[in-house]
Coordinates of C-alpha atoms in Angstrom, one line a residue:
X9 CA -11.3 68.0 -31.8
X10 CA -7.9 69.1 -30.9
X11 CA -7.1 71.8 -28.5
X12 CA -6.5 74.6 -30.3
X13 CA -10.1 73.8 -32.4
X14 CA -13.1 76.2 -30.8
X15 CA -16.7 74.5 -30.6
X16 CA -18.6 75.4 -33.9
X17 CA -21.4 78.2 -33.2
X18 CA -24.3 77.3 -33.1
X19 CA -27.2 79.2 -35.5
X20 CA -29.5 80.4 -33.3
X21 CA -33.1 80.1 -33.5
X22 CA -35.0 83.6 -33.3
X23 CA -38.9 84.1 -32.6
X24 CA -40.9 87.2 -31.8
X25 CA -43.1 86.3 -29.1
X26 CA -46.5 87.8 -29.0
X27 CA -49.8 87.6 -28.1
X28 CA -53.3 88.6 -29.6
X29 CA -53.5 91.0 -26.4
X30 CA -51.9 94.6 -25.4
X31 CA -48.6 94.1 -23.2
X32 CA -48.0 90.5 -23.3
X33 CA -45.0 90.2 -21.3
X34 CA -45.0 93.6 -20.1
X35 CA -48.7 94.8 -18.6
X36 CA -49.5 98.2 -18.8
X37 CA -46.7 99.6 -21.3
X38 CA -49.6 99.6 -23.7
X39 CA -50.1 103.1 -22.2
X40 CA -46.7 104.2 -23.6
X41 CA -47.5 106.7 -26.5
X42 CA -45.4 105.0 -28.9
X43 CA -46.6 101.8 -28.1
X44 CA -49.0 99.7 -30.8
X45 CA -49.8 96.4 -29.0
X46 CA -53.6 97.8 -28.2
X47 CA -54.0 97.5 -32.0
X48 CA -54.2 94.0 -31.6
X49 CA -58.2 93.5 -33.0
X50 CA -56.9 94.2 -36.6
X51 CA -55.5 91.7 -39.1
X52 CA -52.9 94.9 -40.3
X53 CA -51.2 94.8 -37.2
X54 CA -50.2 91.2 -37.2
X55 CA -49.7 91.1 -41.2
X56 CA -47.3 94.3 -40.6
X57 CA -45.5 92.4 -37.8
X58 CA -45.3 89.8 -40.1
X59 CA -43.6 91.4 -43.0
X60 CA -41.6 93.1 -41.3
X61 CA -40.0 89.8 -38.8
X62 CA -39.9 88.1 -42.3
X63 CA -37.7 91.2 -44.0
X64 CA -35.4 90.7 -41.1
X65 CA -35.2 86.6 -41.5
X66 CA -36.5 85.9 -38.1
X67 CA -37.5 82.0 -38.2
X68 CA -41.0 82.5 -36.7
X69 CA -43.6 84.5 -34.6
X70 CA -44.5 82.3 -31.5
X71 CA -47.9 83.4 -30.1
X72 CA -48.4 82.8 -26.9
X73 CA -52.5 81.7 -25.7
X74 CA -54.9 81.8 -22.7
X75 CA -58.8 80.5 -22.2
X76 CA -59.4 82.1 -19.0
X77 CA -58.6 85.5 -17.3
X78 CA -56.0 85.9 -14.2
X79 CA -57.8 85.7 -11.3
X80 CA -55.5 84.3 -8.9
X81 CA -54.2 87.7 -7.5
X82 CA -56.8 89.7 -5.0
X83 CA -59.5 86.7 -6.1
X84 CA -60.7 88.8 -8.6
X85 CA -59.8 89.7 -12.4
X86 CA -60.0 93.3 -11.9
X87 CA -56.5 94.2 -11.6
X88 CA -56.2 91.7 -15.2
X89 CA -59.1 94.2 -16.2
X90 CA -57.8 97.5 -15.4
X91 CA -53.7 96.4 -16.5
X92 CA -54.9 95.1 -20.1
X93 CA -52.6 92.3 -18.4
X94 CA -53.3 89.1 -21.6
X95 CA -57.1 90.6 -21.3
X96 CA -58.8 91.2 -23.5
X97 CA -57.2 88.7 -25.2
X98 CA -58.1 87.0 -28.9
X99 CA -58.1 83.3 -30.5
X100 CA -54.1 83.1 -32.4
X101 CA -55.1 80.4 -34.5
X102 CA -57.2 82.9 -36.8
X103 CA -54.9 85.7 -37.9
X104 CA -52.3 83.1 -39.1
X105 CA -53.7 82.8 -42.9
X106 CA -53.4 86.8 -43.1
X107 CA -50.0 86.9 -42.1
X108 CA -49.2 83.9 -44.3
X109 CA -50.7 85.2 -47.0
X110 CA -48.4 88.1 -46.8
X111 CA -44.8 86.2 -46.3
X112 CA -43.1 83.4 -48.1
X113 CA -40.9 81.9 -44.8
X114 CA -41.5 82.5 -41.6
X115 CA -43.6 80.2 -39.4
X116 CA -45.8 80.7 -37.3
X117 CA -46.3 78.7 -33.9
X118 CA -49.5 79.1 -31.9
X119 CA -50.2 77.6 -28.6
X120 CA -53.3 75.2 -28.2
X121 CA -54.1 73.5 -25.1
X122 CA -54.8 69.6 -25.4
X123 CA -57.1 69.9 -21.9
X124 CA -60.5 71.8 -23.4
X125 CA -61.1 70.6 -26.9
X126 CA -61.5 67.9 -28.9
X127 CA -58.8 66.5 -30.7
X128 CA -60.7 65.4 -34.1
X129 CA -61.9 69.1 -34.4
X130 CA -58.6 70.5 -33.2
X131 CA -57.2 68.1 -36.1
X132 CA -59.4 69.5 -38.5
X133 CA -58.1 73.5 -37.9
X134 CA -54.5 72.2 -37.7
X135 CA -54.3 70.8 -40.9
X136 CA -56.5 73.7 -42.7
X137 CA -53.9 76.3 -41.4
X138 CA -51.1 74.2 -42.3
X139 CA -52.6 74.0 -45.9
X140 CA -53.3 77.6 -46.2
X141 CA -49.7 78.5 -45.0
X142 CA -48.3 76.1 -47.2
X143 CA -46.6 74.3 -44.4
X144 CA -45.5 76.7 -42.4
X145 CA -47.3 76.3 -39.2
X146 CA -46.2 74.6 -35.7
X147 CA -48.3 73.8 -32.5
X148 CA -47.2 75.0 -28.9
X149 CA -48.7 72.4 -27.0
X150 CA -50.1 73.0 -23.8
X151 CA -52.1 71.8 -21.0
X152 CA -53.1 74.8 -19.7
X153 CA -53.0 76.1 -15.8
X154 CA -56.0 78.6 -15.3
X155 CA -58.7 77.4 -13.2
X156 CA -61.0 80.7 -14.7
X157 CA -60.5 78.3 -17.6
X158 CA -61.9 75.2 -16.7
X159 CA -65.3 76.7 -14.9
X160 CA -65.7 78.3 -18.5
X161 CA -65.4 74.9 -20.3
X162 CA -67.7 72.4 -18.3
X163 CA -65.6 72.1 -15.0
X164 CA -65.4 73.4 -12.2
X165 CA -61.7 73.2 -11.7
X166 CA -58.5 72.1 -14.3
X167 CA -57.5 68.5 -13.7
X168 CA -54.6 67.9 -11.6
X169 CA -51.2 68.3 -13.4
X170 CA -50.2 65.0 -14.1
X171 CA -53.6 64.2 -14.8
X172 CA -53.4 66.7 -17.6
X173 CA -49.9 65.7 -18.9
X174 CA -51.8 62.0 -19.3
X175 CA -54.4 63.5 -21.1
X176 CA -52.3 65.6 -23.4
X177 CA -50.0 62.1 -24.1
X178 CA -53.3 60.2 -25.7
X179 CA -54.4 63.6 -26.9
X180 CA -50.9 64.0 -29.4
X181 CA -51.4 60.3 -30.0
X182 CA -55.1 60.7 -31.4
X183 CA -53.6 63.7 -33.3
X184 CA -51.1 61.4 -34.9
X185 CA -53.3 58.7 -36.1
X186 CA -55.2 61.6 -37.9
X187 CA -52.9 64.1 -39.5
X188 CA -50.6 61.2 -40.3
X189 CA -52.3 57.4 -40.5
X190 CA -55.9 58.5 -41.5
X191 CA -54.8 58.8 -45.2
X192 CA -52.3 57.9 -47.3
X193 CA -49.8 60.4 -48.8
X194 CA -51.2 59.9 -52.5
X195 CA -54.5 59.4 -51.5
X196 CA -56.2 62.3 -53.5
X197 CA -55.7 61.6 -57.0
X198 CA -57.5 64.3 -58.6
X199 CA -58.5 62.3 -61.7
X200 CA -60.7 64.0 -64.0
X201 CA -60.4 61.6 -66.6
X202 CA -61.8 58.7 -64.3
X203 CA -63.8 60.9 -62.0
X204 CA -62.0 59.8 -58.9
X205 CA -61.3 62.6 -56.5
X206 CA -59.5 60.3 -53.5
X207 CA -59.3 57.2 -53.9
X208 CA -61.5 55.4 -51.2
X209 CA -59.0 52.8 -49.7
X210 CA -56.6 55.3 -49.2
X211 CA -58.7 56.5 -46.8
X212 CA -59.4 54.4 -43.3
X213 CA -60.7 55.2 -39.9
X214 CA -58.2 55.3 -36.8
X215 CA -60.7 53.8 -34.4
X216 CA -58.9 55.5 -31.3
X217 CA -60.6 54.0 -28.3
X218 CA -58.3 55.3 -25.1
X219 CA -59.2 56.5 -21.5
X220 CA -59.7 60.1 -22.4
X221 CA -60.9 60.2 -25.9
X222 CA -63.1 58.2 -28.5
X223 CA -62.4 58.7 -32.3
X224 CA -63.5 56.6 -34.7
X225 CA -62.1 59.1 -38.0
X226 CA -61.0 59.3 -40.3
X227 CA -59.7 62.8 -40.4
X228 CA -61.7 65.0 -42.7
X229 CA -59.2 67.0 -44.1
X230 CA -56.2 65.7 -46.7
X231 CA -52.7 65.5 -46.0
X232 CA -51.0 69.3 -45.8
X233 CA -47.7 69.7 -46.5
X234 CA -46.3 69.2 -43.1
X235 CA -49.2 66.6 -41.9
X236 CA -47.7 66.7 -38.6
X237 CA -47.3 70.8 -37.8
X238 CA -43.9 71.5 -36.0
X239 CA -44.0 69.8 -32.3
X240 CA -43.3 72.6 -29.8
X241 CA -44.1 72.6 -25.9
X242 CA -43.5 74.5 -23.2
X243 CA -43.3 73.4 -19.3
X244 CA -40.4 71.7 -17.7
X245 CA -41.8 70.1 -15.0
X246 CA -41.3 66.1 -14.1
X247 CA -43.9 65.3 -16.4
X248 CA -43.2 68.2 -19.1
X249 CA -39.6 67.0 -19.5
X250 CA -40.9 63.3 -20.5
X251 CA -43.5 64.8 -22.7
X252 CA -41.1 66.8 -24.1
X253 CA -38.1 64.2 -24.5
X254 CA -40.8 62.4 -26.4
X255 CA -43.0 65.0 -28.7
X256 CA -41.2 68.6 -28.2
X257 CA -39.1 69.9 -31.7
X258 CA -38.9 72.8 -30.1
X259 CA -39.2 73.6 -26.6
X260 CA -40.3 77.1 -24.7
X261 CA -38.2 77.9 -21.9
X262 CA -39.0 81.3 -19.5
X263 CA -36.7 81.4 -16.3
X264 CA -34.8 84.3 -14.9
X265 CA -31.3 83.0 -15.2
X266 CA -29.6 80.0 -17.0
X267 CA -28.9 78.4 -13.7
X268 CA -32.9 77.7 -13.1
X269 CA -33.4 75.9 -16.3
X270 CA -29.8 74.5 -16.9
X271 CA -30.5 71.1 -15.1
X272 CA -33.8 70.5 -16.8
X273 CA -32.6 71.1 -20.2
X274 CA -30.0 68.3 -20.0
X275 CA -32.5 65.9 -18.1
X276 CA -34.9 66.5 -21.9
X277 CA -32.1 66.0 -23.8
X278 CA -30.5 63.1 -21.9
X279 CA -34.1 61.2 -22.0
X280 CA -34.3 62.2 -25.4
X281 CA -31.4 60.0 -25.9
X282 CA -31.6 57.1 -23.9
X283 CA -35.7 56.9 -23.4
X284 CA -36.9 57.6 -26.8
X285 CA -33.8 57.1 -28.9
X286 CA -33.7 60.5 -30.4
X287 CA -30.6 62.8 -31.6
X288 CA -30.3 65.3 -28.5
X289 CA -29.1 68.1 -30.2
X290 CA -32.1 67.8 -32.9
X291 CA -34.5 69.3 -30.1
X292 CA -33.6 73.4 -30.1
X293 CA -34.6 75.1 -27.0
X294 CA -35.8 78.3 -26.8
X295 CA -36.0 80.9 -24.1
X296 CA -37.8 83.6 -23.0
X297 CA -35.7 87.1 -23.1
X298 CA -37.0 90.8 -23.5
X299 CA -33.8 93.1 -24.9
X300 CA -33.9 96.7 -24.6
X301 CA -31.1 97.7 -26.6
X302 CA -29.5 101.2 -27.0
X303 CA -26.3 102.7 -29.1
X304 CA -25.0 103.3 -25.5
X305 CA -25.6 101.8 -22.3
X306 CA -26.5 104.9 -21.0
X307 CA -29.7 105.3 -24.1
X308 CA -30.9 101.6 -22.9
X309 CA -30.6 102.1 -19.1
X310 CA -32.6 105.1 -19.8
X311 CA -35.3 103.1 -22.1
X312 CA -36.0 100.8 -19.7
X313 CA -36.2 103.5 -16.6
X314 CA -38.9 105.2 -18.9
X315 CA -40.9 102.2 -19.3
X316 CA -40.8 101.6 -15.6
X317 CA -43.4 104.5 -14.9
X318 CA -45.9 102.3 -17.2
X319 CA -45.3 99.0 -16.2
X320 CA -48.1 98.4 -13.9
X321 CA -47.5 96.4 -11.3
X322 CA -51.0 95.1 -10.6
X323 CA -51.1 93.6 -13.8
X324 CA -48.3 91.6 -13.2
X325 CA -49.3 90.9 -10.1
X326 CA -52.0 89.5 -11.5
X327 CA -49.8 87.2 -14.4
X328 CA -48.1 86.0 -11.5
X329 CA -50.8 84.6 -9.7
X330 CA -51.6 82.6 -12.9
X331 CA -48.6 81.5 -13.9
X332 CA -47.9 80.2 -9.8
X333 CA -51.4 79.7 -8.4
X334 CA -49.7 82.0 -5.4
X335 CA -51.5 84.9 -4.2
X336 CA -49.3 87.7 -3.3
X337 CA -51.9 90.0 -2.2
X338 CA -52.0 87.9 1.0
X339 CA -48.3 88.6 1.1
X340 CA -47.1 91.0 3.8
X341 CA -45.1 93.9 2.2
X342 CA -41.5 92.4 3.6
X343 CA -42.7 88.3 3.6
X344 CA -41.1 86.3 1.5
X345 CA -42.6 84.3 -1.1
X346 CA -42.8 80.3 -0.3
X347 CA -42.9 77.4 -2.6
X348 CA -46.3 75.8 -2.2
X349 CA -47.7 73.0 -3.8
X350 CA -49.6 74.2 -7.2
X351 CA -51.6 73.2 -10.2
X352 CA -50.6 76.2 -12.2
X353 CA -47.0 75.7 -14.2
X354 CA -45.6 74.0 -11.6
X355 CA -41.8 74.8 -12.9
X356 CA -42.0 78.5 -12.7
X357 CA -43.0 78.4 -8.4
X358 CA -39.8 76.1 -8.5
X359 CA -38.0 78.6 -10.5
X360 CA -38.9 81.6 -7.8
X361 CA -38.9 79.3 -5.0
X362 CA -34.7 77.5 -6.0
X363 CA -33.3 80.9 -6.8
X364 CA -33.4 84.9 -5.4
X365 CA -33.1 87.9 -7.2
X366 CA -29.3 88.4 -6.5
X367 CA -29.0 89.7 -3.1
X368 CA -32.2 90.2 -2.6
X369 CA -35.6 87.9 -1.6
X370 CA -38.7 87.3 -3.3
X371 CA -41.4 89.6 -2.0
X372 CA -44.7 90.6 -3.4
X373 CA -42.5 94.1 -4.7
X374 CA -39.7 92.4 -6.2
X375 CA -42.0 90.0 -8.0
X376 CA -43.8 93.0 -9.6
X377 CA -40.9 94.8 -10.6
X378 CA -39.9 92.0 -12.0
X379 CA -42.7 90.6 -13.9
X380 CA -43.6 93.9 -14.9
X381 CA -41.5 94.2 -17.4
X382 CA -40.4 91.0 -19.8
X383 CA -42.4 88.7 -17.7
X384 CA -41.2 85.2 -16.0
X385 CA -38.2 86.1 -18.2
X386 CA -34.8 88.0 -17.8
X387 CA -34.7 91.7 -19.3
X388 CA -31.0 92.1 -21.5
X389 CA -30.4 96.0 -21.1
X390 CA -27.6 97.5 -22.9
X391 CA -25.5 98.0 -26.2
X392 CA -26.1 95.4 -29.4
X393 CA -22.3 94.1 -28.1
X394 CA -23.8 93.7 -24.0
X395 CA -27.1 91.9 -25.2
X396 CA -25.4 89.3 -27.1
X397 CA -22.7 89.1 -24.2
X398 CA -25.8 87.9 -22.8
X399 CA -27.3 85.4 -25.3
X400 CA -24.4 84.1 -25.4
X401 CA -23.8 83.4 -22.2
X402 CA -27.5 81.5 -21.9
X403 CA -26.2 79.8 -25.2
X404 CA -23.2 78.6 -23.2
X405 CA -24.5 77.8 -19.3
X406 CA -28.1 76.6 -20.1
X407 CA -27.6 74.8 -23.6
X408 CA -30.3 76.8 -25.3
X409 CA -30.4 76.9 -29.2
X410 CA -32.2 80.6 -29.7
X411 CA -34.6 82.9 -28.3
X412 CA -38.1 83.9 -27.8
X413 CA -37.9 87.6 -28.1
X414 CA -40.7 89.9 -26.2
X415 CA -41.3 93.5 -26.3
X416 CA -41.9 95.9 -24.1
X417 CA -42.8 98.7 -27.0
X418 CA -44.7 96.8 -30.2
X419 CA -43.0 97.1 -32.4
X420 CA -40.7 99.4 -31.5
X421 CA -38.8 96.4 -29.6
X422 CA -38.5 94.4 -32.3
X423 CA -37.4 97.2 -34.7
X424 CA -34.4 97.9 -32.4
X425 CA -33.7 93.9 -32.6
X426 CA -33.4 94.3 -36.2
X427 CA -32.1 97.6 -36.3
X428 CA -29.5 96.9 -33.5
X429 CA -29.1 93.3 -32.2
X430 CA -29.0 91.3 -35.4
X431 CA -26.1 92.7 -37.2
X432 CA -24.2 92.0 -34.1
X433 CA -25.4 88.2 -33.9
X434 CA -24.5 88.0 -37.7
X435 CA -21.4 89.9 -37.3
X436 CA -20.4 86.7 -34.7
X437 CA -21.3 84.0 -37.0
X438 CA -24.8 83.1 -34.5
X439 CA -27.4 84.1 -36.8
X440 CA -28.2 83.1 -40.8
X441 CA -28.5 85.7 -43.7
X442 CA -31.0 84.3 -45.2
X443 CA -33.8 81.1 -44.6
X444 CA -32.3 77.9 -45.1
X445 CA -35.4 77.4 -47.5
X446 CA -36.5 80.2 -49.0
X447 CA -40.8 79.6 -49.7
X448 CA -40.2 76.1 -47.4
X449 CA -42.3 75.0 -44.5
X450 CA -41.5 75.7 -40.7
X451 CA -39.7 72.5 -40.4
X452 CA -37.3 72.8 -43.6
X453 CA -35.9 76.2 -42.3
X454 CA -36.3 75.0 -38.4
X455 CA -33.5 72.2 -39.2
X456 CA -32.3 74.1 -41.9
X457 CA -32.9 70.9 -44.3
X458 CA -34.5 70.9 -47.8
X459 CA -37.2 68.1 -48.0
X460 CA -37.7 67.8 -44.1
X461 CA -40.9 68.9 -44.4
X462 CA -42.5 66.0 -42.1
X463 CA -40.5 65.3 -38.9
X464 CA -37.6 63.5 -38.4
X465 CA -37.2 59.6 -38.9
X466 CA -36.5 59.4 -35.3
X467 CA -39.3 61.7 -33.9
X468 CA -42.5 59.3 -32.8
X469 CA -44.7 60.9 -35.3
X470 CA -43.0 59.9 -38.2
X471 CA -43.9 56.2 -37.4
X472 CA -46.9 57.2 -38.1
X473 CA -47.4 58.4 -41.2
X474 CA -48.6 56.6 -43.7
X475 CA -46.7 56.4 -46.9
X476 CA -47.5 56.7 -50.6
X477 CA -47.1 53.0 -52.0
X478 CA -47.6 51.3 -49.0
X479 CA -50.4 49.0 -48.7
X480 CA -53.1 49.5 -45.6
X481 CA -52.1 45.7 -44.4
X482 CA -48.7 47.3 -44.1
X483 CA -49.2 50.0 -42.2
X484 CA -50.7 49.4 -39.0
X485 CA -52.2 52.3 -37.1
X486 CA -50.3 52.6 -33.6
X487 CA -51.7 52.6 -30.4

C-alpha cells in the first residue's frame, strides 16, 4: 500500500441487542411513557422489531439470556424485582420462528448456556430453529455466571470458571459430532418411488464418551441449512479468549472504553492465527454501545438527561452484582470499588477494576449512574455525525468490526438508529445498502459470501461435517 493509499473501510456489522425482558441494558426506563419494552410477553412485539431491523438492513437481532435472577446486590432479588432489571425475563429461543416467519434476512442470535442442559437436547432445538428460519440462526455461547442459577438446576453453586469453560469445550465438541457428523449431507432421500425416506447408513451414532457428557446419538433431527448455526461467544477472559480463538465467528464485547478491551481483542485474533490456524480478520467483533442520537447535540444531551429520572439505580445495582459477583451495598457511599477474585464474568471486574471513569473513581454511585443506563457498555450521546465520530474511533483503537446496539427507549432507540445514525454510516462508506444475500442464511450475509452457508474451511467445525459422497469409512468422527 503506498502512502498516499487510505486503509479500506471496513463494513460494519450491526445488531440490535435485546432481551425477552423490560429495560435490558437500561433498568427501569420501562417506566418511560413512550417506552414499549414491557410488551415483551407478546410474539407482535418481537415480529414488529423484527420487520422493522430487517427494513433498515441491520444484519441481526442478538438476544441476550439469563436462568437465574440478580441476587448478588443487598442478597436478595428484590431490588431485580421492583427495577424489572432482566426480571421477569422469558426463554429467546421461542419467539425466533415468529420473527422469521415474518423476514427474509436478518438473523437472529440467541444466547444458550453450555453449563445447565444437555447438549443432545440442546442439539435437537438448534437444528429445528435453524430449519424453520431457513438458516438464519446463530448461537451465543455461554457459560453462564449466576449462582441463583445453578441452585435452580440441581446445584448448589455454578462450577468454578475454568471448570465451566472445560465443560463448554466438550460441550461444542458433542454439538459438532451431532449437527455435523451424525448424518450425511444427502442422507434423506425422500424417495417415493422406492419408499426410502433416509437412507439408513447415512445415518451413524457419534458415540461421545468424554468427562462431562455421554452421547451415544445419533442426532434426531436432519441436516438444516446451516448444520452448524453461526458460532458466537461472549467473555474475554484467559480462558474465553482461547475458546473464542477456537469456536467464536462472532464475538460479544461490552467494556466502557476501547482501551479495556483493545489488548484482548488482538490476543483472540493473534491465537486465532498462530494456535488454531485461522484467518484473523474472518472473526468480527462486536461491541456493546447504546446511542442516543439527536439532530443537535443540545436534543440528545437533553434525551438522555430525561431518561436519567427513570433509570433506577437499584436495578442496576443489582445487574452489577451479577455481572461482577461484587456487592456494592456493602460499599461505603465514598469507598472505592476493589477487584476481587470472582466466578461471575470475570472480564468485566477486570474491566472496572484496570480503568476509572475519567477523573473520577469507582464508587457504588458512579457504578449506578453508569450502569443505569446502556449497561457494562459506553452511552454515544450526540448528533448522527458525533456518534459515528465515536464508532469510529472503537473501529479504529480496539479493532472491532460492528456493534451491538441497545436501547434505552424500545423501539424508539432503534428508530432514531435508523432514522438518524445509519444514513450517516452509509454516507461514510461503513455500512451496506442492502444484505449481501438477500433470502440467505446468517452466515452468507455475516461474511457477505453466497454459498457460505456452513462455516469456514478453516473454522474447527467444518472438519466435521460429513459430506454428501463420502463414504462413513472416510469420515471419521473426531474426538
Amino acid at each position: 500500500m503506498s502512502s498516499q493509499e487510505t486503509p479500506k473501510k471496513k463494513s460494519l456489522v450491526l445488531n440490535a441487542f435485546v432481551m425477552m425482558c423490560s429495560g435490558h441494558q437500561s433498568p427501569g426506563l420501562w417506566r418511560y411513557p413512550e417506552d414499549e419494552s414491557w410488551r415483551f410477553n407478546e410474539v407482535s412485539h418481537w415480529v414488529e422489531l423484527a420487520k422493522l431491523l430487517e427494513k433498515a438492513k441491520f444484519h441481526g437481532i442478538f438476544i441476550a439470556d439469563v436462568l437465574g435472577g440478580y441476587d448478588v446486590y443487598s442478597s436478595s432479588l428484590d431490588p431485580a424485582k421492583i427495577s424489572g432489571a432482566q426480571w421477569p425475563v422469558n426463554e429467546p429461543l421461542s419467539v425466533i420462528p415468529a420473527m422469521a416467519a415474518a423476514t427474509e434476512s436478518i438473523g437472529f442470535g440467541v444466547t444458550a448456556s453450555t453449563t445447565y442442559e444437555q447438549p443432545f437436547h440442546f442439539a435437537r432445538r438448534l437444528s429445528t430453529v435453524d430449519h424453520l428460519s431457513k438458516g438464519r440462526l446463530g448461537w451465543n455461547i455461554v457459560t453462564s455466571y449466576l449462582d441463583s442459577a445453578a441452585r435452580n438446576l440441581g446445584l448448589s453453586e455454578q462450577p468454578k470458571h475454568d471448570d465451566r469453560y472445560a465443560q463448554a469445550e466438550e460441550y461444542v465438541k458433542v454439538i459438532y459430532k451431532l449437527l455435523e457428523s451424525s448424518w450425511r449431507d444427502d442422507a434423506v432421500k425422500l424417495d417415493r418411488e422406492s419408499g426410502i425416506y433416509t437412507q439408513p447408513d447415512l445415518v451413524r451414532p457419534i458415540n461421545h464418551q468424554g468427562k462431562y457428557f455421554t452421547v451415544p446419538g445419533p442426532h434426531i433431527c436432519q441436516p438444516s441449512p446451516q448444520r452448524t448455526p453461526l458460532v458466537l461467544q461472549a467473555g474475554t477472559s484467559r480462558a474465553g479468549k482461547q475458546f473464542a480463538a477456537e469456536h467464536a465467528e462472532g464475538i460479544f464485547v461490552s467494556a466502557h472504553a476501547p482501551e479495556v478491551c483493545a489488548k484482548s481483542i488482538a490476543e483472540i485474533r493473534e491465537l486465532a492465527r498462530t494456535k488454531f490456524g485461522r484467518d484473523p480478520t474472518n472473526i468480527k467483533v462486536l461491541a456493546l454501545v447504546t446511542p442516543i442520537l439527536g439532530r443537535t447535540e443540545e436534543e440528545a444531551q437533553a434525551k438522555l438527561a430525561d431518561y436519567r429520572k427513570y433509570a433506577s439505580h437499584e436495578g442496576a445495582l443489582a445487574l452489577f452484582g451479577g455481572w461482577t459477583g461484587i456487592d456494592l451495598s456493602k460499599y461505603g457511599d465514598e469507598e472505592e470499588l476493589r477487584q476481587v477474585e470472582s466466578n461471575a464474568v470475570r472480564s468485566t471486574v477486570e474491566g472496572y477494576a484496570r480503568f476509572s471513569p475519567g477523573t473520577r473513581k469507582w464508587t457504588r454511585q458512579t457504578v449506578a449512574e453508569h450502569v443505569a443506563i446502556g449497561g457494562n457498555g459506553p452511552i454515544f450521546v450526540g448528533t448522527p455525525s458525533q456518534v459515528a465520530d465515536g464508532l469510529e474511533a472503537w473501529v479504529t483503537e480496539a479493532d472491532v468490526d460492528g456493534f451491538n446496539f441497545a436501547y434505552a427507549l424500545f423501539p424508539q432507540s432503534f428508530k432514531d438508529i435508523i432514522e438518524l445514525l445509519i444514513p450517516e454510516l452509509r454516507s461514510r462508506g461503513l455500512f451496506w445498502d442492502d444484505y449481501a444475500v438477500p433470502g440467505g442464511t446468517y452466515r452468507e450475509n455475516f461474511y457477505q459470501k453466497r454459498g457460505q452457508s456452513g462455516p469456514l474451511d478453516e473454522h474447527i467445525a467444518s472438519s466435521y461435517r460429513w459430506k454428501a459422497g463420502v463414504p462413513a469409512e472416510q469420515h471419521i468422527i473426531q474426538d
